[in-house]
Amino acid sequence: MKKKTRFRTKSKDLSYRIKRISLALLLCLTGILTAGCTRERETTPITKSGFYFDTVIQITLYDDRQEALIDDCFAMAAEYEHLLSRTVADSDISRINQSQGAPITVSDDTISVLEAGLSYCELSGGAFDITLGAVIDLWDIKNNPGVLPAQEDLAMALDSVGYEAVTIDGNEVTLTNPEAKVDLGAISKGWIADRMKEYLNEQGVTEGILNLGGNVLVLGPKSDGSAYRIGLQKPFDQDGSLLLSVDIADGTVVTSGNYQRYFELDGTIYHHIFDPDTGYPYQNGLLSVTIVCPKSVDGDGLSTTCFALGLTEGLALIERLPDTEAVFITEDFEVVTSSGMGDTIPYEILE
Ligand code: ADP
Ligand code: MG
């Protein structure tokens, strides 16, 4: 039986601690990520940012001669957005969603993301569901000024939810519920991050960091043997301060949190991860779940899955999976880690 590490920390202490590292942060990458800060290099590192599928993508490579490869990655992001986005009119996913139940032929890539998504629908027992599109549209959390959907609208949207409606035969996708609306937002960024890493590795680039809106992926172990330090954001902190850091030599660190997209009404946070049973955002006492594992598609699938399952069930799932660790942050800023955090994956509450 694995050991759990559990500790509690006060947020006011954290803000003091975080001030002391702020200078170091300024010298590193912005956003949730700080990595490779201490390393001295002969070549100048290069960081470029782009905006695709409503997400900031930031890529850092340690050699500025590799800039063209970053642009190739951005081109890949544009290409995948064109296949996978629900809001691009002729994407594979839009064509599936408009199919009215007719079989639609899609690309191998789309099949691969759909299959990954479906595997997490099954693993989560339906708490993760790739057919929440109508519910997601109804809430429109990003633009919602603070209005709850009408019950009858929610009931209608819920009728369209149920991942069992997605059937795949070769490259043909059929929705057995013609109203179902596929949304791959919970897994596509991780899947795309893995493709970018594959591409860069093929080009001989094995050091660097990709950050796709909170899906952080490192390109491989550093040649000097040091780990990359990944910072996890302090939930709801206006200044983007960091709560803790995780050291990884390879693999991915992916976070799902209710503070990423939300509105607040009467003291309740209405955020962007929905319960397929009720159509409401999950309210289970969690602020975020971070997964550390080899592949970003799994990190993305599992971070959303564990957020949906809640602390007890989510942690139990992580303990069953090989090479997979997690950090849960609860509403009262309790940080709960899986048993391999610390031994296998070093981490630190920032002081
Ligand atoms: P983010 O996209 O902010 O990194 P996640 O990976 O957790 O966060 O994905 C959240 C997105 O997944 C939502 O914006 C929505 O598109 C979709 N989604 C919402 N609820 C669920 C759910 N229960 N299962 C699967 N996908 C969901
Ligand atoms: Mg996810």
CSV table of C-alpha atoms and ligand atoms in Angstrom, one decimal:
chain,number,residue,atom,x,y,z
A,1,MET,CA,0.0,0.0,0.0
A,2,LYS,CA,1.4,3.3,-1.0
A,3,LYS,CA,1.9,6.1,1.4
A,4,LYS,CA,0.1,9.4,1.1
A,5,THR,CA,1.6,12.7,1.9
A,6,ARG,CA,-0.7,15.3,3.3
A,7,PHE,CA,-0.1,18.7,4.6
A,8,ARG,CA,-1.9,21.9,5.1
A,9,THR,CA,-0.6,25.4,4.5
A,10,LYS,CA,-2.0,28.8,5.1
A,11,SER,CA,-2.5,31.1,2.1
A,12,LYS,CA,-1.2,34.2,3.8
A,13,ASP,CA,2.1,32.3,4.5
A,14,LEU,CA,2.2,31.3,0.9
A,15,SER,CA,1.9,34.9,-0.4
A,16,TYR,CA,4.9,35.8,1.7
A,17,ARG,CA,6.9,32.9,0.5
A,18,ILE,CA,6.0,33.6,-3.1
A,19,LYS,CA,7.3,37.1,-2.9
A,20,ARG,CA,10.7,35.9,-2.2
A,21,ILE,CA,10.9,33.9,-5.4
A,22,SER,CA,9.3,36.6,-7.6
A,23,LEU,CA,12.6,37.9,-9.0
A,24,ALA,CA,13.6,34.4,-10.1
A,25,LEU,CA,10.3,34.1,-11.8
A,26,LEU,CA,10.7,37.3,-13.7
A,27,LEU,CA,13.8,35.8,-15.2
A,28,CYS,CA,12.0,32.7,-16.3
A,29,LEU,CA,8.9,32.0,-18.4
A,30,THR,CA,5.7,33.7,-17.7
A,31,GLY,CA,2.4,31.9,-17.0
A,32,ILE,CA,2.2,28.8,-14.9
A,33,LEU,CA,5.6,27.6,-16.0
A,34,THR,CA,9.1,28.2,-14.8
A,35,ALA,CA,11.7,25.8,-16.0
A,36,GLY,CA,15.3,25.4,-16.7
A,37,CYS,CA,16.0,28.6,-14.9
A,38,THR,CA,19.3,27.8,-13.4
A,39,ARG,CA,21.0,26.3,-16.4
A,40,GLU,CA,23.8,28.1,-18.2
A,41,ARG,CA,24.0,27.5,-21.9
A,42,GLU,CA,26.3,28.3,-24.7
A,43,THR,CA,23.4,28.9,-27.1
A,44,THR,CA,20.6,31.4,-26.5
A,45,PRO,CA,17.3,29.9,-25.6
A,46,ILE,CA,14.3,31.0,-27.6
A,47,THR,CA,10.7,31.3,-26.4
A,48,LYS,CA,7.8,32.0,-28.8
A,49,SER,CA,4.1,32.2,-28.0
A,50,GLY,CA,1.1,31.7,-30.3
A,51,PHE,CA,-2.7,31.6,-29.8
A,52,TYR,CA,-4.6,28.6,-31.1
A,53,PHE,CA,-7.8,26.9,-30.0
A,54,ASP,CA,-8.5,29.7,-27.6
A,55,THR,CA,-5.2,28.8,-25.8
A,56,VAL,CA,-1.8,30.4,-25.4
A,57,ILE,CA,0.9,28.1,-26.6
A,58,GLN,CA,4.4,28.8,-25.5
A,59,ILE,CA,7.4,26.8,-26.7
A,60,THR,CA,10.9,27.2,-25.4
A,61,LEU,CA,13.9,25.5,-27.1
A,62,TYR,CA,17.4,26.0,-25.9
A,63,ASP,CA,18.9,26.9,-29.2
A,64,ASP,CA,17.8,29.9,-31.1
A,65,ARG,CA,18.7,28.3,-34.4
A,66,GLN,CA,15.7,26.1,-33.8
A,67,GLU,CA,13.2,29.0,-34.2
A,68,ALA,CA,11.8,27.5,-37.5
A,69,LEU,CA,10.9,24.3,-35.7
A,70,ILE,CA,8.7,26.3,-33.3
A,71,ASP,CA,6.9,27.8,-36.3
A,72,ASP,CA,6.4,24.3,-37.6
A,73,CYS,CA,4.8,23.4,-34.2
A,74,PHE,CA,2.5,26.4,-34.5
A,75,ALA,CA,1.6,25.3,-38.0
A,76,MET,CA,0.7,21.9,-36.5
A,77,ALA,CA,-1.5,23.6,-33.9
A,78,ALA,CA,-3.4,25.4,-36.7
A,79,GLU,CA,-3.8,22.2,-38.6
A,80,TYR,CA,-5.1,20.2,-35.6
A,81,GLU,CA,-7.4,23.1,-34.7
A,82,HIS,CA,-8.9,22.8,-38.2
A,83,LEU,CA,-9.6,19.1,-37.5
A,84,LEU,CA,-10.6,19.1,-33.9
A,85,SER,CA,-12.3,22.4,-33.0
A,86,ARG,CA,-16.0,22.4,-32.6
A,87,THR,CA,-16.1,26.1,-33.6
A,88,VAL,CA,-14.4,25.7,-36.9
A,89,ALA,CA,-17.3,25.2,-39.4
A,90,ASP,CA,-15.8,22.4,-41.5
A,91,SER,CA,-13.6,20.6,-39.0
A,92,ASP,CA,-14.0,16.9,-38.6
A,93,ILE,CA,-15.7,17.4,-35.2
A,94,SER,CA,-18.1,20.0,-36.7
A,95,ARG,CA,-19.0,17.6,-39.5
A,96,ILE,CA,-19.6,14.9,-37.0
A,97,ASN,CA,-21.8,17.2,-34.9
A,98,GLN,CA,-23.8,18.2,-37.9
A,99,SER,CA,-24.2,14.7,-39.2
A,100,GLN,CA,-27.7,14.0,-37.9
A,101,GLY,CA,-26.6,10.5,-37.2
A,102,ALA,CA,-25.2,9.8,-40.7
A,103,PRO,CA,-21.7,8.2,-40.8
A,104,ILE,CA,-18.9,10.7,-41.4
A,105,THR,CA,-15.4,9.8,-42.6
A,106,VAL,CA,-12.7,11.6,-40.7
A,107,SER,CA,-8.9,11.7,-40.5
A,108,ASP,CA,-6.7,9.2,-38.7
A,109,ASP,CA,-5.8,12.0,-36.2
A,110,THR,CA,-9.4,12.7,-35.4
A,111,ILE,CA,-10.0,9.0,-34.8
A,112,SER,CA,-7.0,8.9,-32.5
A,113,VAL,CA,-8.2,11.8,-30.3
A,114,LEU,CA,-11.7,10.4,-30.2
A,115,GLU,CA,-10.5,7.0,-29.1
A,116,ALA,CA,-8.3,8.6,-26.4
A,117,GLY,CA,-11.3,10.6,-25.3
A,118,LEU,CA,-13.6,7.6,-25.2
A,119,SER,CA,-11.0,5.7,-23.2
A,120,TYR,CA,-11.3,8.3,-20.4
A,121,CYS,CA,-15.1,8.3,-20.7
A,122,GLU,CA,-14.9,4.6,-19.8
A,123,LEU,CA,-12.2,4.8,-17.2
A,124,SER,CA,-14.1,7.6,-15.4
A,125,GLY,CA,-17.4,5.6,-15.5
A,126,GLY,CA,-18.9,8.5,-17.5
A,127,ALA,CA,-17.8,11.4,-15.2
A,128,PHE,CA,-15.6,12.4,-18.2
A,129,ASP,CA,-17.8,12.6,-21.3
A,130,ILE,CA,-16.8,13.8,-24.7
A,131,THR,CA,-20.4,14.6,-25.7
A,132,LEU,CA,-21.0,17.5,-23.4
A,133,GLY,CA,-21.0,20.0,-26.3
A,134,ALA,CA,-24.6,21.2,-25.9
A,135,VAL,CA,-24.2,21.7,-22.2
A,136,ILE,CA,-20.9,23.6,-22.7
A,137,ASP,CA,-22.6,25.9,-25.3
A,138,LEU,CA,-25.5,26.5,-23.1
A,139,TRP,CA,-23.4,27.7,-20.2
A,140,ASP,CA,-20.9,29.6,-22.4
A,141,ILE,CA,-18.8,30.1,-19.3
A,142,LYS,CA,-16.2,32.2,-21.1
A,143,ASN,CA,-18.7,34.9,-22.0
A,144,ASN,CA,-21.4,34.3,-19.3
A,145,PRO,CA,-22.0,37.5,-17.3
A,146,GLY,CA,-23.4,35.4,-14.4
A,147,VAL,CA,-26.7,33.9,-15.6
A,148,LEU,CA,-27.7,30.3,-14.8
A,149,PRO,CA,-29.3,28.4,-17.7
A,150,ALA,CA,-33.0,27.8,-17.6
A,151,GLN,CA,-33.9,24.3,-16.4
A,152,GLU,CA,-35.8,23.3,-19.5
A,153,ASP,CA,-32.8,24.3,-21.7
A,154,LEU,CA,-30.5,22.3,-19.5
A,155,ALA,CA,-32.8,19.3,-19.6
A,156,MET,CA,-32.8,19.5,-23.4
A,157,ALA,CA,-29.0,19.8,-23.5
A,158,LEU,CA,-28.6,16.9,-21.2
A,159,ASP,CA,-30.7,14.7,-23.5
A,160,SER,CA,-27.9,15.0,-26.0
A,161,VAL,CA,-25.1,13.8,-23.6
A,162,GLY,CA,-23.9,10.3,-23.5
A,163,TYR,CA,-20.6,9.1,-24.9
A,164,GLU,CA,-22.0,5.7,-25.8
A,165,ALA,CA,-23.5,7.5,-28.8
A,166,VAL,CA,-20.1,7.8,-30.5
A,167,THR,CA,-19.4,4.8,-32.5
A,168,ILE,CA,-16.2,4.3,-34.6
A,169,ASP,CA,-15.7,1.9,-37.4
A,170,GLY,CA,-12.3,2.4,-39.1
A,171,ASN,CA,-12.3,6.1,-40.1
A,172,GLU,CA,-16.1,6.4,-40.0
A,173,VAL,CA,-17.8,8.0,-37.0
A,174,THR,CA,-21.5,7.7,-36.3
A,175,LEU,CA,-23.6,9.4,-33.6
A,176,THR,CA,-26.3,7.0,-32.6
A,177,ASN,CA,-27.9,10.0,-30.8
A,178,PRO,CA,-28.2,12.5,-33.7
A,179,GLU,CA,-28.4,15.3,-31.1
A,180,ALA,CA,-25.0,14.5,-29.5
A,181,LYS,CA,-22.4,17.2,-29.7
A,182,VAL,CA,-18.8,16.0,-29.4
A,183,ASP,CA,-16.4,18.3,-27.6
A,184,LEU,CA,-12.7,17.2,-27.2
A,185,GLY,CA,-11.6,20.3,-25.2
A,186,ALA,CA,-10.6,18.1,-22.2
A,187,ILE,CA,-8.1,16.0,-24.1
A,188,SER,CA,-7.1,17.6,-27.4
A,189,LYS,CA,-4.4,20.0,-26.1
A,190,GLY,CA,-2.6,17.0,-24.5
A,191,TRP,CA,-2.9,15.0,-27.6
A,192,ILE,CA,-1.5,17.9,-29.7
A,193,ALA,CA,1.3,18.5,-27.3
A,194,ASP,CA,2.4,14.9,-27.7
A,195,ARG,CA,2.4,15.3,-31.5
A,196,MET,CA,4.6,18.4,-31.2
A,197,LYS,CA,7.0,16.6,-29.0
A,198,GLU,CA,7.2,13.7,-31.4
A,199,TYR,CA,7.9,16.0,-34.2
A,200,LEU,CA,10.6,17.9,-32.4
A,201,ASN,CA,12.2,14.7,-31.2
A,202,GLU,CA,12.2,13.5,-34.8
A,203,GLN,CA,14.1,16.7,-35.8
A,204,GLY,CA,16.7,15.9,-33.1
A,205,VAL,CA,15.5,18.4,-30.5
A,206,THR,CA,15.4,16.7,-27.1
A,207,GLU,CA,15.6,19.6,-24.8
A,208,GLY,CA,12.9,22.2,-24.3
A,209,ILE,CA,9.4,22.8,-23.0
A,210,LEU,CA,6.0,23.0,-24.5
A,211,ASN,CA,3.1,24.7,-22.7
A,212,LEU,CA,-0.3,24.4,-24.2
A,213,GLY,CA,-2.6,26.3,-21.9
A,214,GLY,CA,-1.5,24.4,-18.8
A,215,ASN,CA,-0.4,21.2,-20.5
A,216,VAL,CA,3.3,21.4,-19.9
A,217,LEU,CA,5.5,18.8,-21.7
A,218,VAL,CA,9.2,18.5,-21.7
A,219,LEU,CA,11.1,17.3,-24.7
A,220,GLY,CA,13.3,14.8,-22.9
A,221,PRO,CA,15.9,14.6,-20.2
A,222,LYS,CA,18.4,17.4,-20.2
A,223,SER,CA,21.9,16.5,-21.3
A,224,ASP,CA,23.4,17.8,-18.0
A,225,GLY,CA,21.1,15.6,-16.1
A,226,SER,CA,19.2,18.4,-14.2
A,227,ALA,CA,15.4,18.4,-14.0
A,228,TYR,CA,13.0,20.9,-15.4
A,229,ARG,CA,11.2,22.8,-12.7
A,230,ILE,CA,7.5,23.3,-13.4
A,231,GLY,CA,5.6,25.9,-11.4
A,232,LEU,CA,1.9,25.3,-10.5
A,233,GLN,CA,-0.2,28.4,-10.2
A,234,LYS,CA,-1.8,29.4,-7.0
A,235,PRO,CA,-5.6,29.0,-7.7
A,236,PHE,CA,-7.4,32.3,-8.0
A,237,ASP,CA,-4.3,34.4,-7.4
A,238,GLN,CA,-4.6,37.6,-9.4
A,239,ASP,CA,-0.8,38.0,-9.8
A,240,GLY,CA,-0.3,34.5,-11.2
A,241,SER,CA,1.8,33.5,-8.2
A,242,LEU,CA,3.0,29.9,-7.9
A,243,LEU,CA,1.9,27.6,-5.2
A,244,LEU,CA,4.4,24.8,-5.7
A,245,SER,CA,7.0,23.5,-8.1
A,246,VAL,CA,7.4,20.0,-9.5
A,247,ASP,CA,10.7,18.7,-10.9
A,248,ILE,CA,10.6,16.4,-13.9
A,249,ALA,CA,13.3,15.1,-16.2
A,250,ASP,CA,10.9,14.0,-18.8
A,251,GLY,CA,7.1,13.7,-19.3
A,252,THR,CA,4.3,16.1,-18.7
A,253,VAL,CA,2.6,18.1,-16.0
A,254,VAL,CA,-1.1,18.9,-16.7
A,255,THR,CA,-3.5,20.9,-14.6
A,256,SER,CA,-7.3,21.2,-14.7
A,257,GLY,CA,-8.8,23.8,-12.4
A,258,ASN,CA,-12.0,25.5,-11.7
A,259,TYR,CA,-10.2,28.9,-11.6
A,260,GLN,CA,-9.2,28.7,-15.3
A,261,ARG,CA,-12.7,29.6,-16.6
A,262,TYR,CA,-15.5,30.6,-14.3
A,263,PHE,CA,-18.0,33.1,-13.0
A,264,GLU,CA,-19.1,33.6,-9.4
A,265,LEU,CA,-22.7,33.9,-8.3
A,266,ASP,CA,-24.0,34.0,-4.7
A,267,GLY,CA,-20.7,32.6,-3.5
A,268,THR,CA,-20.6,29.7,-5.9
A,269,ILE,CA,-18.0,29.2,-8.6
A,270,TYR,CA,-19.6,28.1,-11.9
A,271,HIS,CA,-16.7,26.8,-13.9
A,272,HIS,CA,-16.0,24.9,-17.1
A,273,ILE,CA,-15.9,21.2,-16.1
A,274,PHE,CA,-19.5,19.8,-16.1
A,275,ASP,CA,-21.2,16.9,-14.5
A,276,PRO,CA,-22.8,14.9,-17.3
A,277,ASP,CA,-25.5,13.8,-14.8
A,278,THR,CA,-26.7,17.2,-13.8
A,279,GLY,CA,-25.4,19.6,-16.4
A,280,TYR,CA,-23.9,21.8,-13.7
A,281,PRO,CA,-20.2,22.4,-13.0
A,282,TYR,CA,-18.8,19.9,-10.5
A,283,GLN,CA,-18.9,21.2,-7.0
A,284,ASN,CA,-16.7,18.8,-5.0
A,285,GLY,CA,-14.4,20.9,-2.9
A,286,LEU,CA,-11.5,20.8,-5.4
A,287,LEU,CA,-9.8,23.8,-6.9
A,288,SER,CA,-7.4,21.9,-9.1
A,289,VAL,CA,-5.9,18.6,-10.1
A,290,THR,CA,-2.4,18.3,-11.5
A,291,ILE,CA,-1.2,15.1,-13.1
A,292,VAL,CA,2.4,14.1,-13.7
A,293,CYS,CA,2.9,11.3,-16.2
A,294,PRO,CA,4.8,10.4,-19.4
A,295,LYS,CA,2.2,11.5,-22.0
A,296,SER,CA,0.3,14.7,-22.2
A,297,VAL,CA,-2.8,13.1,-23.7
A,298,ASP,CA,-3.1,11.0,-20.5
A,299,GLY,CA,-2.2,13.9,-18.3
A,300,ASP,CA,-5.0,15.9,-19.9
A,301,GLY,CA,-7.5,13.1,-19.8
A,302,LEU,CA,-6.7,12.3,-16.2
A,303,SER,CA,-6.6,15.8,-14.8
A,304,THR,CA,-10.2,16.4,-16.1
A,305,THR,CA,-11.2,12.9,-15.0
A,306,CYS,CA,-9.8,13.3,-11.5
A,307,PHE,CA,-11.4,16.8,-11.1
A,308,ALA,CA,-14.7,15.2,-12.1
A,309,LEU,CA,-14.3,12.2,-9.7
A,310,GLY,CA,-13.2,14.3,-6.8
A,311,LEU,CA,-10.4,13.8,-4.3
A,312,THR,CA,-11.1,10.4,-2.9
A,313,GLU,CA,-12.0,8.6,-6.1
A,314,GLY,CA,-9.5,10.6,-8.1
A,315,LEU,CA,-6.6,9.8,-5.8
A,316,ALA,CA,-7.6,6.1,-5.7
A,317,LEU,CA,-7.6,6.0,-9.5
A,318,ILE,CA,-4.1,7.6,-9.6
A,319,GLU,CA,-2.7,5.1,-7.2
A,320,ARG,CA,-3.9,2.3,-9.5
A,321,LEU,CA,-2.1,3.7,-12.5
A,322,PRO,CA,1.6,3.1,-13.2
A,323,ASP,CA,4.0,6.0,-13.8
A,324,THR,CA,1.3,8.5,-12.8
A,325,GLU,CA,1.2,10.9,-9.9
A,326,ALA,CA,-1.1,13.8,-8.9
A,327,VAL,CA,-1.4,16.9,-6.8
A,328,PHE,CA,-4.9,17.9,-5.7
A,329,ILE,CA,-5.6,21.3,-4.2
A,330,THR,CA,-8.8,21.6,-2.2
A,331,GLU,CA,-11.0,24.6,-1.5
A,332,ASP,CA,-9.2,25.2,1.8
A,333,PHE,CA,-5.8,25.1,0.2
A,334,GLU,CA,-5.0,21.7,1.4
A,335,VAL,CA,-2.5,20.1,-0.9
A,336,VAL,CA,-3.0,16.4,-1.2
A,337,THR,CA,-0.4,14.4,-3.2
A,338,SER,CA,-0.3,10.8,-4.5
A,339,SER,CA,2.2,8.5,-2.9
A,340,GLY,CA,4.9,8.8,-5.5
A,341,MET,CA,5.1,12.6,-5.2
A,342,GLY,CA,8.3,13.4,-3.3
A,343,ASP,CA,10.1,10.1,-3.9
A,344,THR,CA,9.6,9.6,-7.6
A,345,ILE,CA,8.6,13.1,-8.5
A,346,PRO,CA,10.3,15.8,-6.3
A,347,TYR,CA,8.2,18.8,-5.5
A,348,GLU,CA,8.3,21.8,-3.2
A,349,ILE,CA,5.8,24.2,-1.6
A,350,LEU,CA,7.4,27.4,-2.6
A,351,GLU,CA,9.0,29.4,0.2
B,1,ADP,P1,-8.6,23.2,-19.9
B,1,ADP,O1,-9.2,23.0,-21.2
B,1,ADP,O2,-9.0,24.5,-19.2
B,1,ADP,O3,-7.1,23.0,-19.8
B,1,ADP,P2,-9.6,20.6,-19.1
B,1,ADP,O4,-8.6,19.8,-19.8
B,1,ADP,O5,-10.0,20.1,-17.8
B,1,ADP,O6,-9.2,22.1,-18.9
B,1,ADP,O7,-10.8,20.6,-20.1
B,1,ADP,C1,-12.0,21.3,-19.8
B,1,ADP,C2,-12.8,21.3,-21.1
B,1,ADP,O8,-13.3,20.0,-21.3
B,1,ADP,C3,-14.0,22.2,-21.0
B,1,ADP,O9,-13.7,23.6,-21.4
B,1,ADP,C4,-15.0,21.5,-22.0
B,1,ADP,O10,-14.6,21.8,-23.3
B,1,ADP,C5,-14.7,20.1,-21.7
B,1,ADP,N1,-15.4,19.4,-20.6
B,1,ADP,C6,-16.2,20.0,-19.6
B,1,ADP,N2,-16.6,19.1,-18.8
B,1,ADP,C7,-16.2,17.9,-19.2
B,1,ADP,C8,-16.3,16.6,-18.7
B,1,ADP,N3,-17.0,16.3,-17.6
B,1,ADP,N4,-15.8,15.6,-19.5
B,1,ADP,C9,-15.1,15.8,-20.6
B,1,ADP,N5,-14.9,17.1,-21.1
B,1,ADP,C10,-15.4,18.1,-20.4
B,2,MG,MG,-8.1,17.8,-19.5
